Amino acid sequence: SSLLSLLLLVVCSLLVAARDQTVGARGQLMCGDQPLANAEVKLWELDTWPNPDDLLMTVYTDSQGHFSIWGTENEMTTITPVVKFYHRCNNRGIFNIPNFCKRKITYEIPSSYIANGKTVQRWYEMGTMNMEAKQRKEDTECI
């Protein structure tokens, strides 16, 4: 009985400790000297096992390569947000089959851009990024 009460108290305190945290990023993607239109942009919140990562939002770049993405997650600890870009700029493809796969590049968002609550307080300005060159830790994602 006292063990059950203690367990209930711990669970309730953990639920109270969780808080909404919001982050947002924006920028422009280029492919050489051309805007990278229709590139997929995903905002993820990374978690540790056994809790799976959370997809907060997916957007696509506009005709000029611009994107704006944001999301909110309710967590006890500070969230770990990343932006992942999926694109075909300068993509030779797997087995030399172009457009079969997408290049995937991940960028971490610094924790100073995370705000408590459900609105973006300070945007992470990613600027204009040229996706033409291969990046460190770049992956390939095939459908």
PDB file of C-alpha atoms in Angstrom:
ATOM      1  CA  SER A   1       0.000   0.000   0.000  1.00  0.00           C
ATOM      2  CA  SER A   2       2.744   2.501   0.912  1.00  0.00           C
ATOM      3  CA  LEU A   3       4.805   1.334  -2.086  1.00  0.00           C
ATOM      4  CA  LEU A   4       1.828   1.922  -4.370  1.00  0.00           C
ATOM      5  CA  SER A   5       1.339   5.407  -2.882  1.00  0.00           C
ATOM      6  CA  LEU A   6       5.010   6.221  -3.404  1.00  0.00           C
ATOM      7  CA  LEU A   7       4.877   4.990  -7.000  1.00  0.00           C
ATOM      8  CA  LEU A   8       1.759   7.089  -7.656  1.00  0.00           C
ATOM      9  CA  LEU A   9       3.457  10.150  -6.154  1.00  0.00           C
ATOM     10  CA  VAL A  10       6.532   9.668  -8.369  1.00  0.00           C
ATOM     11  CA  VAL A  11       4.421   9.264 -11.532  1.00  0.00           C
ATOM     12  CA  CYS A  12       2.345  12.371 -10.715  1.00  0.00           C
ATOM     13  CA  SER A  13       5.452  14.463 -10.025  1.00  0.00           C
ATOM     14  CA  LEU A  14       6.977  13.376 -13.333  1.00  0.00           C
ATOM     15  CA  LEU A  15       3.824  14.372 -15.186  1.00  0.00           C
ATOM     16  CA  VAL A  16       3.851  17.779 -13.526  1.00  0.00           C
ATOM     17  CA  ALA A  17       7.553  18.236 -14.357  1.00  0.00           C
ATOM     18  CA  ALA A  18       6.920  17.800 -18.086  1.00  0.00           C
ATOM     19  CA  ARG A  19       6.502  21.053 -19.988  1.00  0.00           C
ATOM     20  CA  ASP A  20       5.736  22.265 -23.490  1.00  0.00           C
ATOM     21  CA  GLN A  21       8.867  23.299 -25.370  1.00  0.00           C
ATOM     22  CA  THR A  22       8.847  24.932 -28.801  1.00  0.00           C
ATOM     23  CA  VAL A  23      11.534  25.482 -31.413  1.00  0.00           C
ATOM     24  CA  GLY A  24      11.539  26.899 -34.932  1.00  0.00           C
ATOM     25  CA  ALA A  25      14.004  27.213 -37.800  1.00  0.00           C
ATOM     26  CA  ARG A  26      13.930  28.947 -41.162  1.00  0.00           C
ATOM     27  CA  GLY A  27      16.210  29.535 -44.089  1.00  0.00           C
ATOM     28  CA  GLN A  28      16.748  28.987 -47.793  1.00  0.00           C
ATOM     29  CA  LEU A  29      18.169  26.014 -49.676  1.00  0.00           C
ATOM     30  CA  MET A  30      20.079  26.398 -52.910  1.00  0.00           C
ATOM     31  CA  CYS A  31      21.423  23.888 -55.423  1.00  0.00           C
ATOM     32  CA  GLY A  32      24.439  25.718 -56.775  1.00  0.00           C
ATOM     33  CA  ASP A  33      23.136  29.084 -57.967  1.00  0.00           C
ATOM     34  CA  GLN A  34      19.493  27.899 -58.249  1.00  0.00           C
ATOM     35  CA  PRO A  35      16.848  27.779 -55.499  1.00  0.00           C
ATOM     36  CA  LEU A  36      16.215  24.221 -54.296  1.00  0.00           C
ATOM     37  CA  ALA A  37      12.437  23.984 -54.663  1.00  0.00           C
ATOM     38  CA  ASN A  38      10.309  21.189 -53.195  1.00  0.00           C
ATOM     39  CA  ALA A  39      12.999  19.805 -50.881  1.00  0.00           C
ATOM     40  CA  GLU A  40      11.533  17.992 -47.881  1.00  0.00           C
ATOM     41  CA  VAL A  41      12.326  19.527 -44.470  1.00  0.00           C
ATOM     42  CA  LYS A  42      11.534  17.664 -41.246  1.00  0.00           C
ATOM     43  CA  LEU A  43      11.802  18.836 -37.646  1.00  0.00           C
ATOM     44  CA  TRP A  44      12.561  15.971 -35.265  1.00  0.00           C
ATOM     45  CA  GLU A  45      12.925  15.777 -31.507  1.00  0.00           C
ATOM     46  CA  LEU A  46      15.521  13.118 -30.693  1.00  0.00           C
ATOM     47  CA  ASP A  47      14.924  10.839 -27.750  1.00  0.00           C
ATOM     48  CA  THR A  48      16.909   8.095 -26.075  1.00  0.00           C
ATOM     49  CA  TRP A  49      15.931   4.464 -26.195  1.00  0.00           C
ATOM     50  CA  PRO A  50      13.349   3.094 -25.537  1.00  0.00           C
ATOM     51  CA  ASN A  51      11.419   6.287 -26.356  1.00  0.00           C
ATOM     52  CA  PRO A  52      11.295   6.742 -30.168  1.00  0.00           C
ATOM     53  CA  ASP A  53      12.217  10.047 -31.841  1.00  0.00           C
ATOM     54  CA  ASP A  54       9.280  12.395 -32.461  1.00  0.00           C
ATOM     55  CA  LEU A  55       8.506  13.949 -35.847  1.00  0.00           C
ATOM     56  CA  LEU A  56       7.227  17.451 -35.030  1.00  0.00           C
ATOM     57  CA  MET A  57       6.580  18.861 -38.520  1.00  0.00           C
ATOM     58  CA  THR A  58       7.250  18.308 -42.230  1.00  0.00           C
ATOM     59  CA  VAL A  59       7.321  21.102 -44.830  1.00  0.00           C
ATOM     60  CA  TYR A  60       8.622  21.543 -48.376  1.00  0.00           C
ATOM     61  CA  THR A  61      10.724  24.413 -49.659  1.00  0.00           C
ATOM     62  CA  ASP A  62       8.883  26.911 -51.857  1.00  0.00           C
ATOM     63  CA  SER A  63       9.848  27.846 -55.430  1.00  0.00           C
ATOM     64  CA  GLN A  64      12.635  30.070 -54.077  1.00  0.00           C
ATOM     65  CA  GLY A  65      13.965  27.385 -51.710  1.00  0.00           C
ATOM     66  CA  HIS A  66      12.619  29.068 -48.542  1.00  0.00           C
ATOM     67  CA  PHE A  67      11.331  27.082 -45.573  1.00  0.00           C
ATOM     68  CA  SER A  68       9.943  27.819 -42.127  1.00  0.00           C
ATOM     69  CA  ILE A  69       9.383  24.979 -39.673  1.00  0.00           C
ATOM     70  CA  TRP A  70       8.444  24.774 -35.993  1.00  0.00           C
ATOM     71  CA  GLY A  71       7.123  22.317 -33.444  1.00  0.00           C
ATOM     72  CA  THR A  72       6.208  21.754 -29.819  1.00  0.00           C
ATOM     73  CA  GLU A  73       6.989  18.757 -27.642  1.00  0.00           C
ATOM     74  CA  ASN A  74       6.030  18.048 -24.041  1.00  0.00           C
ATOM     75  CA  GLU A  75       9.061  16.624 -22.232  1.00  0.00           C
ATOM     76  CA  MET A  76      10.495  16.576 -18.718  1.00  0.00           C
ATOM     77  CA  THR A  77      14.033  17.264 -19.886  1.00  0.00           C
ATOM     78  CA  THR A  78      15.195  19.786 -22.475  1.00  0.00           C
ATOM     79  CA  ILE A  79      14.282  18.629 -25.972  1.00  0.00           C
ATOM     80  CA  THR A  80      16.927  17.800 -28.597  1.00  0.00           C
ATOM     81  CA  PRO A  81      15.664  19.274 -31.899  1.00  0.00           C
ATOM     82  CA  VAL A  82      17.183  18.594 -35.313  1.00  0.00           C
ATOM     83  CA  VAL A  83      16.265  19.656 -38.831  1.00  0.00           C
ATOM     84  CA  LYS A  84      16.659  17.057 -41.560  1.00  0.00           C
ATOM     85  CA  PHE A  85      16.799  17.997 -45.237  1.00  0.00           C
ATOM     86  CA  TYR A  86      15.890  15.423 -47.902  1.00  0.00           C
ATOM     87  CA  HIS A  87      16.802  16.498 -51.446  1.00  0.00           C
ATOM     88  CA  ARG A  88      18.139  15.460 -54.829  1.00  0.00           C
ATOM     89  CA  CYS A  89      20.571  18.305 -55.523  1.00  0.00           C
ATOM     90  CA  ASN A  90      23.726  16.943 -57.186  1.00  0.00           C
ATOM     91  CA  ASN A  91      22.448  13.439 -56.515  1.00  0.00           C
ATOM     92  CA  ARG A  92      24.117  10.732 -58.548  1.00  0.00           C
ATOM     93  CA  GLY A  93      21.761   8.167 -57.069  1.00  0.00           C
ATOM     94  CA  ILE A  94      22.393   4.627 -55.984  1.00  0.00           C
ATOM     95  CA  PHE A  95      23.654   2.302 -58.742  1.00  0.00           C
ATOM     96  CA  ASN A  96      23.817   5.479 -60.894  1.00  0.00           C
ATOM     97  CA  ILE A  97      20.006   5.590 -61.026  1.00  0.00           C
ATOM     98  CA  PRO A  98      19.268   9.310 -60.530  1.00  0.00           C
ATOM     99  CA  ASN A  99      16.377  10.320 -58.278  1.00  0.00           C
ATOM    100  CA  PHE A 100      15.958   6.808 -56.857  1.00  0.00           C
ATOM    101  CA  CYS A 101      17.226   8.046 -53.505  1.00  0.00           C
ATOM    102  CA  LYS A 102      17.419  11.356 -51.671  1.00  0.00           C
ATOM    103  CA  ARG A 103      20.366  12.861 -49.877  1.00  0.00           C
ATOM    104  CA  LYS A 104      19.671  13.397 -46.160  1.00  0.00           C
ATOM    105  CA  ILE A 105      21.500  16.000 -44.097  1.00  0.00           C
ATOM    106  CA  THR A 106      20.879  16.590 -40.384  1.00  0.00           C
ATOM    107  CA  TYR A 107      21.511  19.829 -38.480  1.00  0.00           C
ATOM    108  CA  GLU A 108      21.191  20.219 -34.722  1.00  0.00           C
ATOM    109  CA  ILE A 109      19.395  23.281 -33.381  1.00  0.00           C
ATOM    110  CA  PRO A 110      21.210  24.852 -30.397  1.00  0.00           C
ATOM    111  CA  SER A 111      19.313  24.613 -27.109  1.00  0.00           C
ATOM    112  CA  SER A 112      19.310  28.419 -26.754  1.00  0.00           C
ATOM    113  CA  TYR A 113      16.526  28.483 -29.403  1.00  0.00           C
ATOM    114  CA  ILE A 114      14.167  26.300 -27.350  1.00  0.00           C
ATOM    115  CA  ALA A 115      11.369  28.209 -25.608  1.00  0.00           C
ATOM    116  CA  ASN A 116       8.949  27.111 -22.911  1.00  0.00           C
ATOM    117  CA  GLY A 117       5.345  27.228 -24.099  1.00  0.00           C
ATOM    118  CA  LYS A 118       3.722  26.698 -27.472  1.00  0.00           C
ATOM    119  CA  THR A 119       5.105  29.606 -29.514  1.00  0.00           C
ATOM    120  CA  VAL A 120       8.484  30.233 -31.127  1.00  0.00           C
ATOM    121  CA  GLN A 121      10.269  32.947 -29.153  1.00  0.00           C
ATOM    122  CA  ARG A 122      13.494  33.050 -31.164  1.00  0.00           C
ATOM    123  CA  TRP A 123      13.907  31.573 -34.644  1.00  0.00           C
ATOM    124  CA  TYR A 124      17.025  29.624 -35.523  1.00  0.00           C
ATOM    125  CA  GLU A 125      18.068  31.463 -38.677  1.00  0.00           C
ATOM    126  CA  MET A 126      19.842  28.898 -40.838  1.00  0.00           C
ATOM    127  CA  GLY A 127      20.512  31.390 -43.616  1.00  0.00           C
ATOM    128  CA  THR A 128      21.089  30.440 -47.243  1.00  0.00           C
ATOM    129  CA  MET A 129      22.615  26.993 -47.572  1.00  0.00           C
ATOM    130  CA  ASN A 130      24.032  25.443 -50.722  1.00  0.00           C
ATOM    131  CA  MET A 131      23.171  21.734 -50.752  1.00  0.00           C
ATOM    132  CA  GLU A 132      25.384  20.943 -53.753  1.00  0.00           C
ATOM    133  CA  ALA A 133      28.461  19.717 -51.834  1.00  0.00           C
ATOM    134  CA  LYS A 134      28.423  16.469 -49.880  1.00  0.00           C
ATOM    135  CA  GLN A 135      28.265  17.094 -46.121  1.00  0.00           C
ATOM    136  CA  ARG A 136      29.908  15.201 -43.268  1.00  0.00           C
ATOM    137  CA  LYS A 137      27.605  12.613 -41.748  1.00  0.00           C
ATOM    138  CA  GLU A 138      25.362  12.825 -44.814  1.00  0.00           C
ATOM    139  CA  ASP A 139      23.110   9.820 -45.437  1.00  0.00           C
ATOM    140  CA  THR A 140      21.135   8.495 -48.354  1.00  0.00           C
ATOM    141  CA  GLU A 141      17.489   7.577 -47.948  1.00  0.00           C
ATOM    142  CA  CYS A 142      15.813   5.386 -50.539  1.00  0.00           C
ATOM    143  CA  ILE A 143      12.114   4.790 -50.813  1.00  0.00           C
TER     144      ILE A 143
END
